[in-house]
């Protein structure tokens, strides 16, 4: 399919606000990079790792703001800095689970701890009016979201890391996050991607770190319940369409939102979008 931004394709003046909790660029470009390329996008990122924060500040462009706050429940917590920086968490790594898999015995090792004062997303003015919440804080996601209920009322998409085994002690798992977000009006859209690891002592494909049978974690994409588009404002319909189109190539969901907007507002975004799809790939056109 075409890579063009939906807003550029349909000439929609639709600003989008992203809040990124755990903005460390360790994994390369963020999943919302296509939205930023489409313009009229503002990112507010939180990253307590000062080295990672410095990288973000050095690379940032217009419309990007990064803050060093630790997001949580507003209370004081212990931050566990691990040998692998990507495993640093408010929760303590769980050796009973992690040591069953290659590499984690070293990566989970706590090299130091700090007492930190967390902040609630609902209390931070810069997070008001968010459309996309991306959150990856190593087991602290549910704690942060429980204190972002006001912000989630505006949000149309949440991308959150979820785990299926307790990599951290007392960690909420996917089922807990799923139930919470469903109570806020979201439904699961997809996983991207599902990550697995090989249980010791087996080694898969001569690579100790390769995945095999045990699903460990993923990023889960939640969207406001698309079965009830009348519960969304016209602006939310357009922003939801733009986010899932640009970030996840969910063209069918984007079209569903556009047609709901057309029905309510008398626009013709759906037919325009279908024509663009048909021009690129006739197999994707509506019957």
PDB file of C-alpha atoms in Angstrom:
ATOM      1  CA  UNK A   1       0.000   0.000   0.000  1.00  0.00           C
ATOM      2  CA  UNK A   2       0.939   3.633  -0.328  1.00  0.00           C
ATOM      3  CA  UNK A   3       2.973   5.239   2.490  1.00  0.00           C
ATOM      4  CA  UNK A   4       1.299   8.667   2.238  1.00  0.00           C
ATOM      5  CA  UNK A   5      -0.048  10.283   5.406  1.00  0.00           C
ATOM      6  CA  UNK A   6      -3.829  10.076   5.599  1.00  0.00           C
ATOM      7  CA  UNK A   7      -4.109  13.738   6.517  1.00  0.00           C
ATOM      8  CA  UNK A   8      -2.023  14.734   3.504  1.00  0.00           C
ATOM      9  CA  UNK A   9      -3.939  12.375   1.228  1.00  0.00           C
ATOM     10  CA  UNK A  10      -7.342  13.773   2.194  1.00  0.00           C
ATOM     11  CA  UNK A  11      -6.110  17.318   2.918  1.00  0.00           C
ATOM     12  CA  UNK A  12      -7.386  17.157   6.496  1.00  0.00           C
ATOM     13  CA  UNK A  13      -6.212  19.874   8.902  1.00  0.00           C
ATOM     14  CA  UNK A  14      -6.212  17.612  11.930  1.00  0.00           C
ATOM     15  CA  UNK A  15      -3.570  18.219  14.648  1.00  0.00           C
ATOM     16  CA  UNK A  16      -2.563  15.158  16.669  1.00  0.00           C
ATOM     17  CA  UNK A  17      -1.032  15.056  20.144  1.00  0.00           C
ATOM     18  CA  UNK A  18       1.085  12.134  21.306  1.00  0.00           C
ATOM     19  CA  UNK A  19       2.203  11.399  24.857  1.00  0.00           C
ATOM     20  CA  UNK A  20       5.136   8.977  25.018  1.00  0.00           C
ATOM     21  CA  UNK A  21       5.834   7.540  28.471  1.00  0.00           C
ATOM     22  CA  UNK A  22       9.209   5.834  28.305  1.00  0.00           C
ATOM     23  CA  UNK A  23      10.516   7.639  25.235  1.00  0.00           C
ATOM     24  CA  UNK A  24      13.996   6.080  25.342  1.00  0.00           C
ATOM     25  CA  UNK A  25      15.069   5.726  21.667  1.00  0.00           C
ATOM     26  CA  UNK A  26      16.779   2.391  22.383  1.00  0.00           C
ATOM     27  CA  UNK A  27      14.586   0.626  19.794  1.00  0.00           C
ATOM     28  CA  UNK A  28      15.097   3.183  17.024  1.00  0.00           C
ATOM     29  CA  UNK A  29      12.329   5.275  15.536  1.00  0.00           C
ATOM     30  CA  UNK A  30       9.115   5.440  17.553  1.00  0.00           C
ATOM     31  CA  UNK A  31       6.001   3.745  16.140  1.00  0.00           C
ATOM     32  CA  UNK A  32       4.408   7.134  15.569  1.00  0.00           C
ATOM     33  CA  UNK A  33       7.219   8.396  13.314  1.00  0.00           C
ATOM     34  CA  UNK A  34       4.922   8.324  10.225  1.00  0.00           C
ATOM     35  CA  UNK A  35       2.530  10.689  11.986  1.00  0.00           C
ATOM     36  CA  UNK A  36       5.352  13.120  12.674  1.00  0.00           C
ATOM     37  CA  UNK A  37       6.385  12.998   9.024  1.00  0.00           C
ATOM     38  CA  UNK A  38       2.819  13.944   8.138  1.00  0.00           C
ATOM     39  CA  UNK A  39       3.197  17.216  10.054  1.00  0.00           C
ATOM     40  CA  UNK A  40       0.935  18.998  12.551  1.00  0.00           C
ATOM     41  CA  UNK A  41       1.881  16.526  15.284  1.00  0.00           C
ATOM     42  CA  UNK A  42       3.032  17.381  18.806  1.00  0.00           C
ATOM     43  CA  UNK A  43       4.896  14.893  21.000  1.00  0.00           C
ATOM     44  CA  UNK A  44       5.286  15.156  24.770  1.00  0.00           C
ATOM     45  CA  UNK A  45       7.749  12.510  25.907  1.00  0.00           C
ATOM     46  CA  UNK A  46       8.858  11.383  29.370  1.00  0.00           C
ATOM     47  CA  UNK A  47      12.240   9.752  29.944  1.00  0.00           C
ATOM     48  CA  UNK A  48      13.970   9.662  33.373  1.00  0.00           C
ATOM     49  CA  UNK A  49      17.178   8.150  31.958  1.00  0.00           C
ATOM     50  CA  UNK A  50      19.266  11.303  31.581  1.00  0.00           C
ATOM     51  CA  UNK A  51      21.533   9.841  28.889  1.00  0.00           C
ATOM     52  CA  UNK A  52      18.536   8.816  26.793  1.00  0.00           C
ATOM     53  CA  UNK A  53      16.908  12.184  27.488  1.00  0.00           C
ATOM     54  CA  UNK A  54      20.009  13.949  26.155  1.00  0.00           C
ATOM     55  CA  UNK A  55      19.788  11.928  22.940  1.00  0.00           C
ATOM     56  CA  UNK A  56      16.121  12.825  22.557  1.00  0.00           C
ATOM     57  CA  UNK A  57      16.895  16.500  23.102  1.00  0.00           C
ATOM     58  CA  UNK A  58      19.683  16.395  20.539  1.00  0.00           C
ATOM     59  CA  UNK A  59      17.528  14.718  17.888  1.00  0.00           C
ATOM     60  CA  UNK A  60      14.224  16.458  18.506  1.00  0.00           C
ATOM     61  CA  UNK A  61      12.477  18.512  15.886  1.00  0.00           C
ATOM     62  CA  UNK A  62       9.694  21.092  15.968  1.00  0.00           C
ATOM     63  CA  UNK A  63       6.731  20.039  18.062  1.00  0.00           C
ATOM     64  CA  UNK A  64       8.697  17.700  20.345  1.00  0.00           C
ATOM     65  CA  UNK A  65       8.970  18.242  24.118  1.00  0.00           C
ATOM     66  CA  UNK A  66      10.794  15.866  26.454  1.00  0.00           C
ATOM     67  CA  UNK A  67      10.642  15.866  30.250  1.00  0.00           C
ATOM     68  CA  UNK A  68      12.592  13.814  32.843  1.00  0.00           C
ATOM     69  CA  UNK A  69       9.586  12.924  35.022  1.00  0.00           C
ATOM     70  CA  UNK A  70       8.953   9.380  36.258  1.00  0.00           C
ATOM     71  CA  UNK A  71       5.300   8.609  35.561  1.00  0.00           C
ATOM     72  CA  UNK A  72       3.291   6.679  38.124  1.00  0.00           C
ATOM     73  CA  UNK A  73       0.749   7.301  40.890  1.00  0.00           C
ATOM     74  CA  UNK A  74       2.194  10.521  42.276  1.00  0.00           C
ATOM     75  CA  UNK A  75       3.909   8.728  45.164  1.00  0.00           C
ATOM     76  CA  UNK A  76       7.520   7.999  46.003  1.00  0.00           C
ATOM     77  CA  UNK A  77       8.923   4.726  44.665  1.00  0.00           C
ATOM     78  CA  UNK A  78      12.193   2.871  44.205  1.00  0.00           C
ATOM     79  CA  UNK A  79      13.549   2.907  40.667  1.00  0.00           C
ATOM     80  CA  UNK A  80      15.557  -0.241  39.943  1.00  0.00           C
ATOM     81  CA  UNK A  81      18.350   0.451  37.437  1.00  0.00           C
ATOM     82  CA  UNK A  82      19.264  -2.799  35.688  1.00  0.00           C
ATOM     83  CA  UNK A  83      22.398  -3.907  33.849  1.00  0.00           C
ATOM     84  CA  UNK A  84      20.308  -3.726  30.669  1.00  0.00           C
ATOM     85  CA  UNK A  85      18.949  -0.146  30.746  1.00  0.00           C
ATOM     86  CA  UNK A  86      15.827  -1.268  28.904  1.00  0.00           C
ATOM     87  CA  UNK A  87      14.860  -3.342  31.954  1.00  0.00           C
ATOM     88  CA  UNK A  88      14.987  -0.467  34.463  1.00  0.00           C
ATOM     89  CA  UNK A  89      11.671  -0.374  36.307  1.00  0.00           C
ATOM     90  CA  UNK A  90       9.751   0.723  39.379  1.00  0.00           C
ATOM     91  CA  UNK A  91       9.262  -3.025  39.898  1.00  0.00           C
ATOM     92  CA  UNK A  92      11.923  -5.507  40.924  1.00  0.00           C
ATOM     93  CA  UNK A  93      12.933  -8.052  38.251  1.00  0.00           C
ATOM     94  CA  UNK A  94      11.627 -11.556  38.942  1.00  0.00           C
ATOM     95  CA  UNK A  95      14.504 -14.078  38.789  1.00  0.00           C
ATOM     96  CA  UNK A  96      12.118 -17.039  39.187  1.00  0.00           C
ATOM     97  CA  UNK A  97      10.851 -16.337  35.685  1.00  0.00           C
ATOM     98  CA  UNK A  98      13.686 -14.459  33.986  1.00  0.00           C
ATOM     99  CA  UNK A  99      16.393 -16.989  34.798  1.00  0.00           C
ATOM    100  CA  UNK A 100      14.521 -19.611  32.787  1.00  0.00           C
ATOM    101  CA  UNK A 101      15.545 -17.755  29.624  1.00  0.00           C
ATOM    102  CA  UNK A 102      18.940 -17.084  28.068  1.00  0.00           C
ATOM    103  CA  UNK A 103      20.566 -13.730  28.805  1.00  0.00           C
ATOM    104  CA  UNK A 104      18.184 -12.391  31.412  1.00  0.00           C
ATOM    105  CA  UNK A 105      20.227 -13.542  34.407  1.00  0.00           C
ATOM    106  CA  UNK A 106      22.748 -10.861  33.479  1.00  0.00           C
ATOM    107  CA  UNK A 107      20.374  -8.259  32.036  1.00  0.00           C
ATOM    108  CA  UNK A 108      18.080  -8.245  35.091  1.00  0.00           C
ATOM    109  CA  UNK A 109      20.884  -7.552  37.534  1.00  0.00           C
ATOM    110  CA  UNK A 110      20.164  -4.416  39.567  1.00  0.00           C
ATOM    111  CA  UNK A 111      23.180  -2.096  39.480  1.00  0.00           C
ATOM    112  CA  UNK A 112      21.692   0.640  41.668  1.00  0.00           C
ATOM    113  CA  UNK A 113      18.426   1.956  43.077  1.00  0.00           C
ATOM    114  CA  UNK A 114      17.083   5.476  43.471  1.00  0.00           C
ATOM    115  CA  UNK A 115      14.141   6.836  45.401  1.00  0.00           C
ATOM    116  CA  UNK A 116      12.069   8.843  42.934  1.00  0.00           C
ATOM    117  CA  UNK A 117       8.957  10.994  43.153  1.00  0.00           C
ATOM    118  CA  UNK A 118       6.520   9.946  40.447  1.00  0.00           C
ATOM    119  CA  UNK A 119       3.988  12.166  38.711  1.00  0.00           C
ATOM    120  CA  UNK A 120       0.462  11.381  37.559  1.00  0.00           C
ATOM    121  CA  UNK A 121      -0.316  11.954  33.894  1.00  0.00           C
ATOM    122  CA  UNK A 122      -3.625  13.521  34.936  1.00  0.00           C
ATOM    123  CA  UNK A 123      -1.699  16.177  36.894  1.00  0.00           C
ATOM    124  CA  UNK A 124       0.699  17.223  34.116  1.00  0.00           C
ATOM    125  CA  UNK A 125      -0.694  20.114  32.027  1.00  0.00           C
ATOM    126  CA  UNK A 126       1.403  19.196  28.989  1.00  0.00           C
ATOM    127  CA  UNK A 127      -0.480  15.885  28.617  1.00  0.00           C
ATOM    128  CA  UNK A 128      -3.941  17.451  28.300  1.00  0.00           C
ATOM    129  CA  UNK A 129      -5.776  16.667  25.069  1.00  0.00           C
ATOM    130  CA  UNK A 130      -3.674  13.663  24.085  1.00  0.00           C
ATOM    131  CA  UNK A 131      -4.828  11.514  21.165  1.00  0.00           C
ATOM    132  CA  UNK A 132      -2.258   8.698  21.235  1.00  0.00           C
ATOM    133  CA  UNK A 133      -0.729   7.353  24.443  1.00  0.00           C
ATOM    134  CA  UNK A 134       2.363   5.252  23.877  1.00  0.00           C
ATOM    135  CA  UNK A 135       3.662   3.723  27.106  1.00  0.00           C
ATOM    136  CA  UNK A 136       6.552   1.351  27.776  1.00  0.00           C
ATOM    137  CA  UNK A 137       7.817   1.438  31.360  1.00  0.00           C
ATOM    138  CA  UNK A 138       8.602  -2.170  32.146  1.00  0.00           C
ATOM    139  CA  UNK A 139       5.639  -3.326  34.178  1.00  0.00           C
ATOM    140  CA  UNK A 140       4.558   0.098  35.427  1.00  0.00           C
ATOM    141  CA  UNK A 141       2.071   0.696  32.624  1.00  0.00           C
ATOM    142  CA  UNK A 142      -1.101  -0.143  34.535  1.00  0.00           C
ATOM    143  CA  UNK A 143      -0.050   1.948  37.536  1.00  0.00           C
ATOM    144  CA  UNK A 144       0.465   4.941  35.243  1.00  0.00           C
ATOM    145  CA  UNK A 145      -2.789   4.435  33.342  1.00  0.00           C
ATOM    146  CA  UNK A 146      -4.843   4.116  36.520  1.00  0.00           C
ATOM    147  CA  UNK A 147      -3.759   7.689  37.211  1.00  0.00           C
ATOM    148  CA  UNK A 148      -4.471   8.912  33.677  1.00  0.00           C
ATOM    149  CA  UNK A 149      -8.219   8.288  33.524  1.00  0.00           C
ATOM    150  CA  UNK A 150      -8.948  11.913  32.619  1.00  0.00           C
ATOM    151  CA  UNK A 151      -6.389  11.848  29.812  1.00  0.00           C
ATOM    152  CA  UNK A 152      -7.722   8.521  28.501  1.00  0.00           C
ATOM    153  CA  UNK A 153     -11.149  10.102  27.986  1.00  0.00           C
ATOM    154  CA  UNK A 154      -9.636  12.174  25.174  1.00  0.00           C
ATOM    155  CA  UNK A 155      -7.322   9.471  23.812  1.00  0.00           C
ATOM    156  CA  UNK A 156      -8.398   7.386  20.819  1.00  0.00           C
ATOM    157  CA  UNK A 157      -5.405   5.001  20.663  1.00  0.00           C
ATOM    158  CA  UNK A 158      -3.180   3.456  23.340  1.00  0.00           C
ATOM    159  CA  UNK A 159      -0.022   1.536  22.478  1.00  0.00           C
ATOM    160  CA  UNK A 160       1.243  -0.170  25.608  1.00  0.00           C
ATOM    161  CA  UNK A 161       3.811  -2.824  26.296  1.00  0.00           C
ATOM    162  CA  UNK A 162       2.223  -5.884  27.886  1.00  0.00           C
ATOM    163  CA  UNK A 163       3.732  -9.017  29.357  1.00  0.00           C
ATOM    164  CA  UNK A 164       2.297 -12.528  29.438  1.00  0.00           C
ATOM    165  CA  UNK A 165       4.618 -13.847  32.165  1.00  0.00           C
ATOM    166  CA  UNK A 166       5.692 -12.004  35.310  1.00  0.00           C
ATOM    167  CA  UNK A 167       9.088 -10.679  34.299  1.00  0.00           C
ATOM    168  CA  UNK A 168       8.867  -8.362  37.339  1.00  0.00           C
ATOM    169  CA  UNK A 169       7.628  -9.171  40.829  1.00  0.00           C
ATOM    170  CA  UNK A 170       3.907  -8.438  41.341  1.00  0.00           C
ATOM    171  CA  UNK A 171       3.631  -7.208  37.763  1.00  0.00           C
ATOM    172  CA  UNK A 172       0.195  -6.731  36.166  1.00  0.00           C
ATOM    173  CA  UNK A 173      -0.079  -8.832  33.011  1.00  0.00           C
ATOM    174  CA  UNK A 174      -1.890  -8.363  29.713  1.00  0.00           C
ATOM    175  CA  UNK A 175      -5.230  -9.550  31.110  1.00  0.00           C
ATOM    176  CA  UNK A 176      -5.131  -6.856  33.810  1.00  0.00           C
ATOM    177  CA  UNK A 177      -4.368  -4.082  31.318  1.00  0.00           C
ATOM    178  CA  UNK A 178      -6.993  -5.379  28.896  1.00  0.00           C
ATOM    179  CA  UNK A 179      -9.699  -5.299  31.568  1.00  0.00           C
ATOM    180  CA  UNK A 180      -8.730  -1.806  32.690  1.00  0.00           C
ATOM    181  CA  UNK A 181      -8.684  -0.311  29.193  1.00  0.00           C
ATOM    182  CA  UNK A 182     -11.968  -1.980  28.256  1.00  0.00           C
ATOM    183  CA  UNK A 183     -13.501  -0.218  31.250  1.00  0.00           C
ATOM    184  CA  UNK A 184     -12.240   3.061  29.731  1.00  0.00           C
ATOM    185  CA  UNK A 185     -13.974   2.364  26.404  1.00  0.00           C
ATOM    186  CA  UNK A 186     -11.091   0.757  24.482  1.00  0.00           C
ATOM    187  CA  UNK A 187     -10.878  -2.580  22.666  1.00  0.00           C
ATOM    188  CA  UNK A 188      -7.822  -4.561  21.627  1.00  0.00           C
ATOM    189  CA  UNK A 189      -6.938  -3.958  17.982  1.00  0.00           C
ATOM    190  CA  UNK A 190      -3.750  -5.981  17.539  1.00  0.00           C
ATOM    191  CA  UNK A 191      -0.366  -7.003  18.897  1.00  0.00           C
ATOM    192  CA  UNK A 192       2.761  -5.650  17.256  1.00  0.00           C
ATOM    193  CA  UNK A 193       4.770  -7.856  17.446  1.00  0.00           C
ATOM    194  CA  UNK A 194       4.488 -10.896  19.722  1.00  0.00           C
ATOM    195  CA  UNK A 195       7.921 -11.623  21.194  1.00  0.00           C
ATOM    196  CA  UNK A 196       9.005 -15.087  22.308  1.00  0.00           C
ATOM    197  CA  UNK A 197      12.057 -16.620  23.940  1.00  0.00           C
ATOM    198  CA  UNK A 198      13.476 -20.133  24.251  1.00  0.00           C
ATOM    199  CA  UNK A 199      13.286 -21.841  27.633  1.00  0.00           C
ATOM    200  CA  UNK A 200      16.630 -23.128  28.919  1.00  0.00           C
ATOM    201  CA  UNK A 201      18.533 -25.308  28.306  1.00  0.00           C
ATOM    202  CA  UNK A 202      17.406 -25.569  24.667  1.00  0.00           C
ATOM    203  CA  UNK A 203      18.998 -23.251  22.105  1.00  0.00           C
ATOM    204  CA  UNK A 204      17.024 -22.405  18.970  1.00  0.00           C
ATOM    205  CA  UNK A 205      18.777 -21.936  15.614  1.00  0.00           C
ATOM    206  CA  UNK A 206      22.180 -21.776  17.344  1.00  0.00           C
ATOM    207  CA  UNK A 207      21.113 -18.439  18.846  1.00  0.00           C
ATOM    208  CA  UNK A 208      20.653 -18.360  22.616  1.00  0.00           C
ATOM    209  CA  UNK A 209      18.547 -15.216  22.331  1.00  0.00           C
ATOM    210  CA  UNK A 210      16.236 -16.414  19.566  1.00  0.00           C
ATOM    211  CA  UNK A 211      12.566 -16.902  20.242  1.00  0.00           C
ATOM    212  CA  UNK A 212      10.820 -20.253  20.102  1.00  0.00           C
ATOM    213  CA  UNK A 213       7.711 -21.351  21.968  1.00  0.00           C
ATOM    214  CA  UNK A 214       7.139 -19.093  24.974  1.00  0.00           C
ATOM    215  CA  UNK A 215       5.403 -15.784  24.266  1.00  0.00           C
ATOM    216  CA  UNK A 216       6.879 -13.186  26.616  1.00  0.00           C
ATOM    217  CA  UNK A 217       5.727  -9.695  25.719  1.00  0.00           C
ATOM    218  CA  UNK A 218       4.324  -7.479  23.007  1.00  0.00           C
ATOM    219  CA  UNK A 219       3.078  -4.002  22.291  1.00  0.00           C
ATOM    220  CA  UNK A 220      -0.724  -4.085  22.399  1.00  0.00           C
ATOM    221  CA  UNK A 221      -2.684  -1.566  20.345  1.00  0.00           C
ATOM    222  CA  UNK A 222      -5.992  -0.512  21.883  1.00  0.00           C
ATOM    223  CA  UNK A 223      -8.497   1.763  20.121  1.00  0.00           C
ATOM    224  CA  UNK A 224     -11.706   3.407  21.264  1.00  0.00           C
ATOM    225  CA  UNK A 225     -14.483   0.903  20.570  1.00  0.00           C
ATOM    226  CA  UNK A 226     -15.087   1.178  16.821  1.00  0.00           C
ATOM    227  CA  UNK A 227     -18.457  -0.569  17.148  1.00  0.00           C
ATOM    228  CA  UNK A 228     -19.831   2.665  18.628  1.00  0.00           C
ATOM    229  CA  UNK A 229     -18.477   5.542  16.517  1.00  0.00           C
ATOM    230  CA  UNK A 230     -21.301   7.813  17.671  1.00  0.00           C
ATOM    231  CA  UNK A 231     -19.561   7.945  21.059  1.00  0.00           C
ATOM    232  CA  UNK A 232     -16.649   9.803  19.430  1.00  0.00           C
ATOM    233  CA  UNK A 233     -16.528  13.417  18.327  1.00  0.00           C
ATOM    234  CA  UNK A 234     -15.970  14.174  14.617  1.00  0.00           C
ATOM    235  CA  UNK A 235     -12.414  15.207  15.454  1.00  0.00           C
ATOM    236  CA  UNK A 236     -11.757  11.965  17.306  1.00  0.00           C
ATOM    237  CA  UNK A 237     -13.033   9.969  14.320  1.00  0.00           C
ATOM    238  CA  UNK A 238     -10.518  11.698  12.045  1.00  0.00           C
ATOM    239  CA  UNK A 239      -7.638  11.446  14.482  1.00  0.00           C
ATOM    240  CA  UNK A 240      -8.307   7.757  15.103  1.00  0.00           C
ATOM    241  CA  UNK A 241      -8.384   7.143  11.347  1.00  0.00           C
ATOM    242  CA  UNK A 242      -5.124   9.027  10.839  1.00  0.00           C
ATOM    243  CA  UNK A 243      -3.282   7.251  13.663  1.00  0.00           C
ATOM    244  CA  UNK A 244      -4.233   3.687  12.721  1.00  0.00           C
ATOM    245  CA  UNK A 245      -3.602   4.402   9.031  1.00  0.00           C
ATOM    246  CA  UNK A 246      -0.190   6.004   9.401  1.00  0.00           C
ATOM    247  CA  UNK A 247       1.187   3.962  12.322  1.00  0.00           C
ATOM    248  CA  UNK A 248      -0.315   0.502  11.868  1.00  0.00           C
ATOM    249  CA  UNK A 249      -1.576   0.397   8.259  1.00  0.00           C
ATOM    250  CA  UNK A 250      -5.018  -0.555   9.543  1.00  0.00           C
ATOM    251  CA  UNK A 251      -6.726   0.649   6.391  1.00  0.00           C
ATOM    252  CA  UNK A 252     -10.037  -1.070   7.076  1.00  0.00           C
ATOM    253  CA  UNK A 253     -10.418   0.564  10.487  1.00  0.00           C
ATOM    254  CA  UNK A 254      -9.378   3.924   9.025  1.00  0.00           C
ATOM    255  CA  UNK A 255     -12.090   3.627   6.382  1.00  0.00           C
ATOM    256  CA  UNK A 256     -14.686   2.663   8.991  1.00  0.00           C
ATOM    257  CA  UNK A 257     -13.899   5.837  10.936  1.00  0.00           C
ATOM    258  CA  UNK A 258     -13.919   8.003   7.816  1.00  0.00           C
ATOM    259  CA  UNK A 259     -17.319   6.684   6.729  1.00  0.00           C
ATOM    260  CA  UNK A 260     -18.690   7.373  10.205  1.00  0.00           C
ATOM    261  CA  UNK A 261     -17.419  10.946   9.897  1.00  0.00           C
ATOM    262  CA  UNK A 262     -18.968  11.282   6.426  1.00  0.00           C
ATOM    263  CA  UNK A 263     -22.328  10.079   7.710  1.00  0.00           C
ATOM    264  CA  UNK A 264     -22.342  12.599  10.531  1.00  0.00           C
ATOM    265  CA  UNK A 265     -20.686  15.606   8.888  1.00  0.00           C
ATOM    266  CA  UNK A 266     -21.570  15.231   5.208  1.00  0.00           C
ATOM    267  CA  UNK A 267     -17.937  14.896   4.091  1.00  0.00           C
ATOM    268  CA  UNK A 268     -16.720  12.490   1.409  1.00  0.00           C
ATOM    269  CA  UNK A 269     -13.463  11.247   2.957  1.00  0.00           C
ATOM    270  CA  UNK A 270     -14.470   7.593   2.688  1.00  0.00           C
ATOM    271  CA  UNK A 271     -14.970   7.585  -1.114  1.00  0.00           C
ATOM    272  CA  UNK A 272     -11.750   9.566  -1.580  1.00  0.00           C
ATOM    273  CA  UNK A 273      -9.863   7.044   0.504  1.00  0.00           C
ATOM    274  CA  UNK A 274     -11.403   4.090  -1.344  1.00  0.00           C
ATOM    275  CA  UNK A 275     -10.433   5.641  -4.663  1.00  0.00           C
ATOM    276  CA  UNK A 276      -6.844   5.999  -3.492  1.00  0.00           C
ATOM    277  CA  UNK A 277      -6.798   2.377  -2.333  1.00  0.00           C
ATOM    278  CA  UNK A 278      -8.267   1.147  -5.605  1.00  0.00           C
ATOM    279  CA  UNK A 279      -5.695   3.101  -7.577  1.00  0.00           C
ATOM    280  CA  UNK A 280      -2.914   1.416  -5.623  1.00  0.00           C
ATOM    281  CA  UNK A 281      -4.360  -2.069  -5.197  1.00  0.00           C
ATOM    282  CA  UNK A 282      -7.784  -3.050  -6.494  1.00  0.00           C
ATOM    283  CA  UNK A 283      -7.913  -6.010  -4.118  1.00  0.00           C
ATOM    284  CA  UNK A 284      -8.273  -3.578  -1.216  1.00  0.00           C
ATOM    285  CA  UNK A 285     -11.317  -1.760  -2.601  1.00  0.00           C
ATOM    286  CA  UNK A 286     -14.766  -2.126  -1.031  1.00  0.00           C
ATOM    287  CA  UNK A 287     -17.207  -4.469  -2.822  1.00  0.00           C
TER     288      UNK A 287
END
